[in-house]
């Protein structure tokens, strides 16, 4: 676990020491703030719970985008610069490398997400929402963000080019979001699988309303585990190429 | 003790390394010589654990690489041709990071980093950010990261490429210093360099090992050690005339004629230096200098690559 934390710490430090990390952080906070003001608050009186639900709705989008943007350089940059050799010749496994990178990016995404908390607090101060809904919403954001980070890590493991890594990560993510659309035009059992595995539709919306479903937690956990495992396999395969 | 047996490595259908076997004793500097694409880097990458061999085995002190991937890497330090450096870190930060990555504790690192800095002649650069370092220093930081964890086997891929002459002299000292307590593998296509730093040379051609010997022995085996270069006082004609009487000279060539001073190269059928010297002195010509012809290894190299030898 020690090398994993070492890598995670270095990754987190890189985000904090480069403009890239701060640019993504600023983008998320700016867009979340704008959308919160323009749509969630709205011009007509609304229930606090609906405002909070809307906040989590658009935050999910910015969180996922941030997840892909944060991860595009994780492994692609190391390969491009040749520094991946340091990790490949160190006495650590590919799984540890992938996990360390994932946790580093997750750490930064966690910081970004935490900084949006002033908006739910504003709702709480000026209206009335349950802390449970806030907590569940944030848990949902981290689950969805974690999936995006894992998918992005996979994109970064596959491609040496950072832009291509983001495109791959983004495409896979969008496909997994749109599964429910495909589910409508397919027959069971394929439609069942597609609708269950769609990241947003059936699984994230309950979080927005303050409900935590264990089936959703399992789905997000599986997606994260699955894509980290795939990334590990990609790195392992490179020794054989 | 490192033992490589029947090592082969394919990239798709292309055979980069072809059934290479050799073993290396401890505390030696071994040179890998070959043209671009001869399989040097691939062999080194396999030894460094970056690539899995397609066939064959690699053992260090009797431990097989296969199946011991992770622990095996603790014994190896590797510097690729382009040093793998995190540009945004300072030298000390970088060495701390790479040391920790290889399982060193902070007490170990505190003791080891100053040693490595001295060994790699990085004194005074510890606090500098890597992106600001010159090419020569970057190479040395690359070596420092390769040896920070005191590996048994140090692999340096083209450590002298791109260095200026002064940096090359320094780097030579650094490389020689590494052999105390470790085996060093150096690849290069810079021939004189290999000759000066290595105890033994392995020559690769098209992925196969075509020669494996000490630089001097290699020369002797191929009979090219019988070339000498002399600086004589006298005219070119006088020198040619005097040497015409010596049998067992394969070829005499005036390299430079300065009028009263001549540089001549002599290829001998067997070692008859004494006769050559006596003849020259007997003819009243002054002998200013006699040494082995400089391009020996280069010739061997070209010979081997043309398939004349081996």
Coordinates of C-alpha atoms in Angstrom, one line a residue:
Chain A
X1 CA 0.0 0.0 0.0
X2 CA 3.0 2.3 0.7
X3 CA 3.9 2.7 -3.0
X4 CA 0.3 3.3 -3.9
X5 CA 0.1 6.2 -1.4
X6 CA 3.4 7.5 -2.6
X7 CA 2.1 7.6 -6.2
X8 CA -1.2 9.1 -5.2
X9 CA 0.5 11.8 -3.2
X10 CA 2.8 12.7 -6.1
X11 CA -0.2 12.8 -8.4
X12 CA -2.1 15.1 -6.1
X13 CA 0.9 17.3 -5.7
X14 CA 1.2 17.6 -9.4
X15 CA -2.4 18.8 -9.7
X16 CA -1.8 21.3 -7.0
X17 CA 1.5 22.5 -8.5
X18 CA 0.5 22.9 -12.1
X19 CA -2.0 25.3 -13.8
X20 CA -3.8 22.3 -15.2
X21 CA -5.3 21.2 -11.9
X22 CA -6.3 24.8 -10.9
X23 CA -7.8 25.4 -14.4
X24 CA -10.1 22.4 -14.0
X25 CA -10.9 23.4 -10.4
X26 CA -11.8 26.9 -11.6
X27 CA -13.9 25.6 -14.5
X28 CA -16.0 23.3 -12.3
X29 CA -16.6 26.0 -9.7
X30 CA -17.4 28.7 -12.2
X31 CA -19.8 26.5 -14.3
X32 CA -21.5 25.0 -11.2
X33 CA -21.9 28.5 -9.7
X34 CA -23.4 29.9 -12.9
X35 CA -25.8 27.0 -13.4
X36 CA -26.7 27.2 -9.7
X37 CA -27.6 30.8 -10.0
X38 CA -29.3 30.7 -13.3
X39 CA -31.3 27.4 -13.1
X40 CA -31.4 25.9 -9.7
X41 CA -32.3 29.1 -7.9
X42 CA -34.5 30.3 -10.9
X43 CA -36.6 33.3 -10.8
X44 CA -39.8 31.9 -9.3
X45 CA -40.2 30.5 -5.8
X46 CA -39.2 26.8 -5.6
X47 CA -38.9 24.0 -3.0
X48 CA -35.5 23.8 -1.4
X49 CA -35.3 20.0 -2.1
X50 CA -35.9 20.7 -5.8
X51 CA -33.2 23.3 -5.9
X52 CA -30.8 20.9 -4.3
X53 CA -31.8 18.1 -6.7
X54 CA -31.1 20.5 -9.7
X55 CA -27.7 21.3 -8.1
X56 CA -26.7 17.7 -8.0
X57 CA -28.1 17.2 -11.5
X58 CA -25.8 19.7 -13.2
X59 CA -22.9 19.0 -10.8
X60 CA -22.9 15.5 -12.1
X61 CA -22.0 16.8 -15.5
X62 CA -19.2 19.0 -14.4
X63 CA -17.8 16.3 -12.1
X64 CA -17.7 13.8 -14.9
X65 CA -16.0 16.2 -17.3
X66 CA -13.5 17.1 -14.6
X67 CA -12.9 13.3 -14.0
X68 CA -12.0 12.8 -17.7
X69 CA -9.9 16.0 -17.9
X70 CA -8.0 15.2 -14.7
X71 CA -7.1 11.7 -15.8
X72 CA -6.2 12.2 -19.5
X73 CA -2.5 12.9 -18.5
X74 CA -2.2 10.3 -15.7
X75 CA -0.5 7.5 -17.7
X76 CA -0.4 9.1 -21.2
X77 CA 2.0 11.8 -20.1
X78 CA 4.3 9.4 -18.4
X79 CA 4.5 7.3 -21.5
X80 CA 5.0 10.4 -23.7
X81 CA 7.8 11.7 -21.5
X82 CA 9.3 8.2 -21.0
X83 CA 9.0 8.5 -17.3
X84 CA 6.8 5.5 -17.1
X85 CA 10.0 3.5 -17.2
X86 CA 10.6 4.6 -13.6
X87 CA 7.3 3.0 -12.6
X88 CA 7.8 -0.1 -14.8
X89 CA 11.3 -0.8 -13.4
X90 CA 10.3 -0.2 -9.8
X91 CA 9.5 -3.1 -7.6
X92 CA 5.8 -2.4 -7.7
X93 CA 3.0 -4.0 -9.7
X94 CA 1.0 -2.5 -12.5
X95 CA -2.1 -2.7 -10.3
X96 CA -0.4 -0.6 -7.7
X97 CA 0.6 2.0 -10.3
X98 CA -3.0 2.2 -11.6
X99 CA -4.5 2.4 -8.1
X100 CA -2.0 5.1 -7.1
X101 CA -2.8 7.2 -10.1
X102 CA -6.5 6.7 -9.6
X103 CA -6.4 7.7 -6.0
X104 CA -4.4 10.8 -6.7
X105 CA -6.9 12.0 -9.3
X106 CA -9.8 11.0 -7.0
X107 CA -8.2 13.0 -4.2
X108 CA -8.1 16.1 -6.4
X109 CA -11.7 15.5 -7.6
X110 CA -12.7 15.2 -4.0
X111 CA -11.2 18.6 -3.2
X112 CA -13.0 20.2 -6.1
X113 CA -16.3 18.6 -5.1
X114 CA -15.8 19.6 -1.5
X115 CA -15.4 23.2 -2.6
X116 CA -18.9 23.3 -4.1
X117 CA -20.4 22.7 -0.7
X118 CA -21.2 26.4 -0.2
X119 CA -24.1 26.0 -2.6
X120 CA -26.0 23.3 -0.7
X121 CA -25.2 25.3 2.5
X122 CA -26.8 28.4 1.0
X123 CA -29.9 26.3 0.3
X124 CA -29.8 25.0 3.9
X125 CA -29.4 28.5 5.3
X126 CA -32.1 30.1 3.2
X127 CA -34.5 27.2 3.1
X128 CA -34.8 23.7 4.5
X129 CA -33.3 20.6 3.1
X130 CA -32.2 17.4 4.9
X131 CA -28.5 16.8 5.5
X132 CA -29.3 13.3 4.4
X133 CA -30.2 14.5 0.9
X134 CA -26.9 16.6 0.8
X135 CA -24.9 13.6 1.9
X136 CA -26.5 11.2 -0.5
X137 CA -26.1 13.7 -3.3
X138 CA -22.4 14.1 -2.7
X139 CA -21.9 10.3 -2.3
X140 CA -23.6 10.0 -5.7
X141 CA -21.3 12.7 -7.2
X142 CA -18.2 10.8 -5.9
X143 CA -19.5 7.5 -7.2
X144 CA -20.2 9.0 -10.6
X145 CA -16.9 11.0 -10.5
X146 CA -15.0 7.9 -9.5
X147 CA -16.5 6.0 -12.5
X148 CA -15.4 8.9 -14.8
X149 CA -11.9 8.9 -13.3
X150 CA -11.6 5.1 -13.7
X151 CA -12.8 5.3 -17.3
X152 CA -10.5 8.2 -17.9
X153 CA -7.5 6.3 -16.4
X154 CA -8.3 3.5 -18.8
X155 CA -8.3 6.0 -21.7
X156 CA -4.9 7.3 -20.5
X157 CA -3.5 3.8 -20.2
X158 CA -4.5 3.0 -23.8
X159 CA -3.2 6.1 -25.5
X160 CA 0.1 7.8 -25.5
X161 CA -1.5 11.0 -26.7
X162 CA -3.2 12.9 -24.0
X163 CA -5.9 14.4 -26.3
X164 CA -6.7 10.9 -27.7
X165 CA -6.8 9.6 -24.1
X166 CA -9.4 12.2 -23.2
X167 CA -11.4 11.4 -26.4
X168 CA -11.3 7.7 -25.6
X169 CA -12.2 8.2 -22.0
X170 CA -15.0 10.7 -22.9
X171 CA -16.4 8.4 -25.6
X172 CA -16.6 5.4 -23.3
X173 CA -18.1 7.5 -20.6
X174 CA -20.8 8.9 -22.9
X175 CA -21.6 5.4 -24.2
X176 CA -22.0 4.2 -20.6
X177 CA -24.3 7.2 -19.9
X178 CA -26.5 6.6 -22.9
X179 CA -27.0 3.0 -22.3
X180 CA -30.6 3.7 -21.3
X181 CA -31.4 5.1 -24.7
X182 CA -30.1 1.9 -26.4
X183 CA -32.1 -0.1 -23.8
X184 CA -35.3 1.4 -25.3
X185 CA -34.8 0.1 -28.7
X186 CA -33.4 -3.3 -27.8
X187 CA -35.1 -6.5 -26.5
X188 CA -34.5 -8.2 -23.2
X189 CA -32.2 -9.4 -21.9
X190 CA -29.8 -7.0 -23.7
X191 CA -32.1 -4.1 -22.8
X192 CA -32.0 -5.1 -19.2
X193 CA -28.2 -5.2 -19.1
X194 CA -28.0 -1.8 -20.9
X195 CA -30.5 -0.1 -18.6
X196 CA -28.8 -1.5 -15.5
X197 CA -25.4 -0.5 -16.5
X198 CA -26.3 3.0 -17.6
X199 CA -24.3 5.2 -15.3
X200 CA -26.7 8.1 -14.8
X201 CA -30.3 7.4 -15.5
X202 CA -31.4 4.7 -13.0
X203 CA -28.5 5.0 -10.6
X204 CA -27.6 8.6 -10.1
X205 CA -31.1 10.1 -10.0
X206 CA -32.0 8.5 -6.7
X207 CA -28.9 10.0 -5.1
X208 CA -30.1 13.5 -6.2
X209 CA -33.3 13.0 -4.2
X210 CA -31.5 11.7 -1.2
X211 CA -31.9 7.9 -1.7
X212 CA -29.0 5.5 -1.6
X213 CA -29.6 2.2 -3.4
X214 CA -27.1 -0.6 -2.7
X215 CA -27.6 -1.8 -6.3
X216 CA -26.2 1.5 -7.5
X217 CA -23.3 1.4 -5.1
X218 CA -22.5 -2.0 -6.5
X219 CA -22.7 -0.8 -10.1
X220 CA -20.4 2.1 -9.5
X221 CA -18.0 0.0 -7.5
X222 CA -18.0 -2.6 -10.3
X223 CA -17.4 0.0 -13.0
X224 CA -14.5 1.5 -11.1
X225 CA -13.0 -1.9 -10.3
X226 CA -13.5 -3.1 -13.9
X227 CA -11.9 -0.1 -15.6
X228 CA -8.9 -0.1 -13.2
X229 CA -8.5 -3.8 -13.9
X230 CA -8.6 -3.1 -17.6
X231 CA -6.0 -0.3 -17.2
X232 CA -3.8 -2.7 -15.3
X233 CA -4.1 -5.3 -18.0
X234 CA -3.2 -2.8 -20.6
X235 CA 0.0 -1.9 -18.7
X236 CA 0.9 -5.6 -18.2
X237 CA 0.3 -6.3 -21.9
X238 CA 2.8 -3.7 -22.8
X239 CA 5.7 -5.8 -21.4
X240 CA 4.7 -8.5 -23.9
X241 CA 3.9 -6.3 -27.0
Chain B
X1 CA 26.5 -13.3 -11.3
X2 CA 24.1 -12.7 -14.2
X3 CA 23.2 -15.5 -16.6
X4 CA 21.3 -15.0 -19.8
X5 CA 20.4 -18.2 -21.6
X6 CA 19.0 -18.5 -25.1
X7 CA 17.3 -15.2 -24.9
X8 CA 15.0 -14.2 -27.9
X9 CA 12.7 -11.3 -28.3
X10 CA 10.2 -10.8 -31.1
X11 CA 8.2 -7.6 -32.0
X12 CA 5.4 -9.2 -33.9
X13 CA 7.2 -11.2 -36.6
X14 CA 10.4 -9.2 -36.3
X15 CA 13.1 -10.9 -34.3
X16 CA 15.0 -8.2 -32.4
X17 CA 17.1 -10.5 -30.3
X18 CA 18.0 -14.0 -31.5
X19 CA 19.1 -16.7 -29.1
X20 CA 21.6 -14.7 -27.1
X21 CA 23.5 -16.4 -24.2
X22 CA 26.1 -14.9 -22.0
X23 CA 27.0 -14.7 -18.3
X24 CA 28.6 -11.9 -16.4
X25 CA 30.7 -12.0 -13.2
X26 CA 30.1 -9.4 -10.5
X27 CA 31.9 -6.0 -10.5
X28 CA 32.5 -5.8 -14.2
X29 CA 31.7 -3.2 -16.7
X30 CA 30.3 -4.9 -19.8
X31 CA 29.9 -3.0 -23.1
X32 CA 27.1 -3.8 -25.6
X33 CA 28.2 -2.8 -29.0
X34 CA 26.2 -2.8 -32.1
X35 CA 24.7 -0.6 -34.9
X36 CA 21.3 0.9 -34.5
X37 CA 18.7 -1.8 -34.6
X38 CA 21.2 -4.5 -33.6
X39 CA 19.2 -5.4 -30.6
X40 CA 21.2 -3.7 -27.8
X41 CA 18.3 -1.7 -26.4
X42 CA 15.9 -4.6 -26.6
X43 CA 18.3 -6.9 -24.7
X44 CA 18.8 -4.2 -22.1
X45 CA 15.1 -3.7 -21.8
X46 CA 14.5 -7.4 -21.2
X47 CA 17.2 -7.4 -18.5
X48 CA 15.7 -4.4 -16.9
X49 CA 12.3 -6.1 -16.8
X50 CA 10.6 -3.7 -19.1
X51 CA 9.9 -6.3 -21.7
X52 CA 9.2 -10.0 -21.2
X53 CA 11.5 -12.3 -23.2
X54 CA 9.8 -14.3 -26.0
X55 CA 12.1 -17.2 -25.1
X56 CA 15.0 -18.0 -22.8
X57 CA 15.8 -17.2 -19.2
X58 CA 17.6 -14.5 -17.2
X59 CA 18.9 -15.2 -13.8
X60 CA 20.6 -13.0 -11.2
X61 CA 22.5 -15.0 -8.5
X62 CA 20.5 -18.0 -9.5
X63 CA 17.1 -16.4 -9.2
X64 CA 15.0 -16.7 -12.3
X65 CA 13.4 -13.5 -13.6
X66 CA 10.3 -15.2 -14.6
X67 CA 7.8 -15.2 -11.8
X68 CA 9.9 -13.0 -9.6
X69 CA 9.1 -9.8 -11.5
X70 CA 8.6 -7.4 -8.7
X71 CA 11.3 -8.5 -6.3
X72 CA 13.7 -8.9 -9.2
X73 CA 13.4 -5.3 -10.1
X74 CA 14.8 -4.3 -6.7
X75 CA 18.2 -5.6 -7.9
X76 CA 18.2 -3.7 -11.1
X77 CA 18.8 0.0 -11.9
X78 CA 18.0 1.2 -15.4
X79 CA 18.8 4.3 -17.4
X80 CA 17.2 4.4 -20.8
X81 CA 18.7 6.5 -23.6
X82 CA 16.5 9.5 -22.7
X83 CA 16.7 9.9 -18.9
X84 CA 13.3 9.4 -17.3
X85 CA 13.0 12.6 -15.2
X86 CA 10.2 14.5 -13.6
X87 CA 11.1 18.0 -14.8
X88 CA 9.2 19.9 -12.2
X89 CA 11.1 18.2 -9.3
X90 CA 14.4 19.3 -7.8
X91 CA 17.2 16.7 -7.9
X92 CA 16.8 15.9 -4.2
X93 CA 13.0 15.6 -4.5
X94 CA 13.4 13.3 -7.5
X95 CA 15.9 11.0 -5.8
X96 CA 13.7 10.9 -2.8
X97 CA 10.8 9.9 -4.9
X98 CA 12.5 7.2 -7.0
X99 CA 14.2 5.9 -3.8
X100 CA 10.9 5.6 -2.0
X101 CA 9.3 4.0 -5.0
X102 CA 11.9 1.2 -4.7
X103 CA 11.1 0.6 -1.1
X104 CA 13.8 2.7 0.6
X105 CA 12.9 4.2 4.0
X106 CA 13.6 7.9 4.8
X107 CA 16.6 7.1 7.0
X108 CA 18.1 5.1 4.2
X109 CA 17.5 7.9 1.7
X110 CA 19.0 10.5 4.0
X111 CA 22.2 8.5 4.1
X112 CA 22.2 7.4 0.5
X113 CA 21.3 10.6 -1.4
X114 CA 24.6 12.4 -0.5
X115 CA 26.6 9.3 -1.5
X116 CA 24.8 9.1 -4.9
X117 CA 25.2 12.8 -5.5
X118 CA 29.0 12.5 -4.9
X119 CA 29.2 9.4 -7.0
X120 CA 27.4 11.0 -9.9
X121 CA 29.3 14.3 -9.5
X122 CA 26.1 16.2 -8.9
X123 CA 27.4 18.3 -6.0
X124 CA 25.9 21.7 -5.9
X125 CA 22.9 20.7 -8.1
X126 CA 20.8 19.1 -5.4
X127 CA 18.4 22.0 -5.0
X128 CA 18.0 22.8 -8.7
X129 CA 14.8 22.0 -10.6
X130 CA 15.5 19.3 -13.1
X131 CA 14.1 21.2 -16.1
X132 CA 16.9 23.8 -15.6
X133 CA 19.7 21.2 -15.8
X134 CA 22.1 20.8 -18.8
X135 CA 22.0 17.6 -20.8
X136 CA 25.1 16.3 -19.0
X137 CA 23.6 16.8 -15.6
X138 CA 20.3 15.3 -16.7
X139 CA 22.2 12.1 -17.7
X140 CA 23.9 12.1 -14.3
X141 CA 20.6 12.5 -12.5
X142 CA 19.4 9.6 -14.7
X143 CA 22.3 7.5 -13.4
X144 CA 21.7 8.7 -9.8
X145 CA 18.1 7.4 -10.0
X146 CA 19.3 4.1 -11.4
X147 CA 21.7 3.5 -8.5
X148 CA 19.9 5.1 -5.6
X149 CA 18.7 1.7 -4.3
X150 CA 22.1 0.1 -4.6
X151 CA 21.2 -2.4 -7.3
X152 CA 23.3 -5.4 -8.2
X153 CA 22.9 -4.8 -11.9
X154 CA 23.1 -1.3 -13.4
X155 CA 21.9 -1.0 -17.0
X156 CA 22.9 2.2 -18.9
X157 CA 21.6 2.6 -22.4
X158 CA 23.8 4.9 -24.3
X159 CA 24.9 6.9 -21.3
X160 CA 27.3 9.0 -23.3
X161 CA 25.2 9.9 -26.3
X162 CA 24.9 13.6 -26.8
X163 CA 27.5 14.6 -24.2
X164 CA 30.4 17.0 -25.0
X165 CA 34.0 15.8 -24.7
X166 CA 34.5 17.1 -21.2
X167 CA 31.2 15.6 -20.0
X168 CA 32.3 12.3 -21.6
X169 CA 35.5 12.2 -19.6
X170 CA 33.5 12.8 -16.4
X171 CA 30.9 10.3 -17.4
X172 CA 33.6 7.7 -18.0
X173 CA 34.8 8.2 -14.4
X174 CA 31.3 7.9 -13.1
X175 CA 30.7 4.6 -15.0
X176 CA 34.0 3.1 -13.8
X177 CA 33.1 4.1 -10.3
X178 CA 29.8 2.2 -10.5
X179 CA 31.5 -1.1 -10.9
X180 CA 32.5 -1.2 -7.3
X181 CA 30.0 -3.5 -5.9
X182 CA 27.8 -3.9 -8.9
X183 CA 27.8 -5.2 -12.5
X184 CA 27.4 -2.5 -15.1
X185 CA 26.0 -3.0 -18.6
X186 CA 26.6 -0.1 -21.0
X187 CA 25.4 0.1 -24.5
X188 CA 27.0 2.3 -27.1
X189 CA 27.9 2.7 -30.7
X190 CA 30.8 4.9 -29.6
X191 CA 33.6 2.5 -30.0
X192 CA 36.6 4.1 -28.3
X193 CA 34.3 4.8 -25.4
X194 CA 33.5 1.1 -24.9
X195 CA 37.1 0.2 -25.2
X196 CA 38.1 2.7 -22.5
X197 CA 35.4 1.9 -19.9
X198 CA 34.6 -1.8 -20.4
X199 CA 36.2 -5.0 -19.1
X200 CA 34.4 -7.0 -21.7
X201 CA 32.6 -6.3 -24.9
X202 CA 29.6 -8.1 -26.3
X203 CA 29.0 -7.3 -30.0
X204 CA 25.5 -7.7 -31.4
X205 CA 24.5 -7.9 -35.0
X206 CA 21.0 -8.4 -36.2
X207 CA 20.0 -9.5 -32.8
X208 CA 22.6 -12.2 -32.5
X209 CA 25.8 -12.2 -30.4
X210 CA 28.7 -12.2 -32.8
X211 CA 31.6 -11.6 -30.4
X212 CA 32.1 -11.7 -26.6
X213 CA 35.6 -10.8 -25.3
X214 CA 37.8 -8.3 -23.6
X215 CA 38.4 -5.3 -25.9
X216 CA 42.1 -6.2 -26.3
X217 CA 41.5 -9.9 -26.8
X218 CA 38.9 -9.2 -29.3
X219 CA 41.4 -7.2 -31.3
X220 CA 44.0 -10.0 -31.0
X221 CA 41.6 -12.6 -32.1
X222 CA 40.8 -10.7 -35.2
X223 CA 44.4 -9.9 -35.9
X224 CA 43.8 -6.3 -36.1
X225 CA 45.8 -5.6 -33.0
X226 CA 48.8 -5.7 -35.4
X227 CA 48.4 -2.2 -36.6
X228 CA 50.6 0.5 -35.2
X229 CA 51.0 4.2 -35.8
X230 CA 54.4 5.9 -35.7
X231 CA 55.6 9.4 -35.7
X232 CA 59.0 9.6 -37.3
X233 CA 61.4 12.4 -38.1
X234 CA 62.5 12.1 -41.7
X235 CA 61.0 12.4 -45.1
X236 CA 58.2 10.3 -46.5
X237 CA 60.5 8.7 -49.1
X238 CA 63.2 7.8 -46.6
X239 CA 60.6 6.1 -44.4
X240 CA 59.0 4.1 -47.2
X241 CA 62.4 3.1 -48.5
X242 CA 63.6 2.0 -45.0
X243 CA 60.5 0.0 -44.3
X244 CA 60.5 -1.7 -47.7
X245 CA 63.2 -3.9 -46.3
X246 CA 61.2 -5.4 -43.5
X247 CA 59.4 -8.6 -44.2
X248 CA 56.1 -9.4 -42.6
X249 CA 54.6 -6.0 -43.1
X250 CA 51.2 -6.2 -44.7
X251 CA 50.9 -2.6 -45.6
X252 CA 52.6 0.7 -44.9
X253 CA 50.7 3.9 -45.3
X254 CA 51.8 7.5 -44.8
X255 CA 49.0 9.1 -42.9
X256 CA 50.4 12.6 -42.7
X257 CA 53.6 14.0 -44.2
X258 CA 54.8 17.3 -42.6
X259 CA 58.0 17.4 -44.7
X260 CA 60.5 16.6 -41.9
X261 CA 58.0 14.7 -39.8
X262 CA 55.9 11.8 -40.9
X263 CA 53.0 9.9 -39.3
X264 CA 52.9 6.4 -40.7
X265 CA 50.5 3.5 -40.1
X266 CA 51.9 -0.1 -40.4
X267 CA 49.8 -3.2 -40.6
X268 CA 51.9 -6.3 -39.6
X269 CA 51.3 -9.9 -40.4
X270 CA 52.6 -10.8 -37.0
X271 CA 54.0 -8.6 -34.2
X272 CA 57.4 -7.4 -35.4
X273 CA 57.5 -4.1 -33.6
X274 CA 61.2 -4.6 -32.5
X275 CA 62.3 -5.2 -36.1
X276 CA 60.4 -2.2 -37.3
X277 CA 62.0 0.0 -34.6
X278 CA 65.5 -1.3 -35.2
X279 CA 65.1 -0.8 -39.0
X280 CA 64.0 2.8 -38.5
X281 CA 66.7 3.7 -36.0
X282 CA 69.3 1.9 -38.2
X283 CA 68.2 4.0 -41.2
X284 CA 68.9 7.2 -39.2
X285 CA 65.3 8.2 -38.8
X286 CA 64.2 9.5 -35.4
X287 CA 61.3 7.7 -33.6
X288 CA 59.1 10.1 -31.8
X289 CA 56.1 8.0 -31.0
X290 CA 54.8 4.4 -31.4
X291 CA 51.3 3.3 -30.4
X292 CA 48.5 0.9 -31.3
X293 CA 46.5 2.3 -34.2
X294 CA 43.4 4.1 -32.8
X295 CA 40.6 2.7 -34.9
X296 CA 41.1 -1.0 -33.9
X297 CA 37.8 -1.5 -32.4
X298 CA 36.1 0.4 -35.1
X299 CA 37.6 -2.0 -37.6
X300 CA 36.6 -5.0 -35.7
X301 CA 33.2 -3.6 -35.4
X302 CA 32.9 -3.0 -39.1
X303 CA 34.4 -6.5 -39.8
X304 CA 31.9 -8.2 -37.5
X305 CA 29.1 -6.3 -39.0
X306 CA 30.1 -7.3 -42.5
X307 CA 30.1 -10.9 -41.3
X308 CA 33.9 -11.3 -42.0
X309 CA 34.7 -12.5 -38.5
X310 CA 32.9 -14.5 -35.8

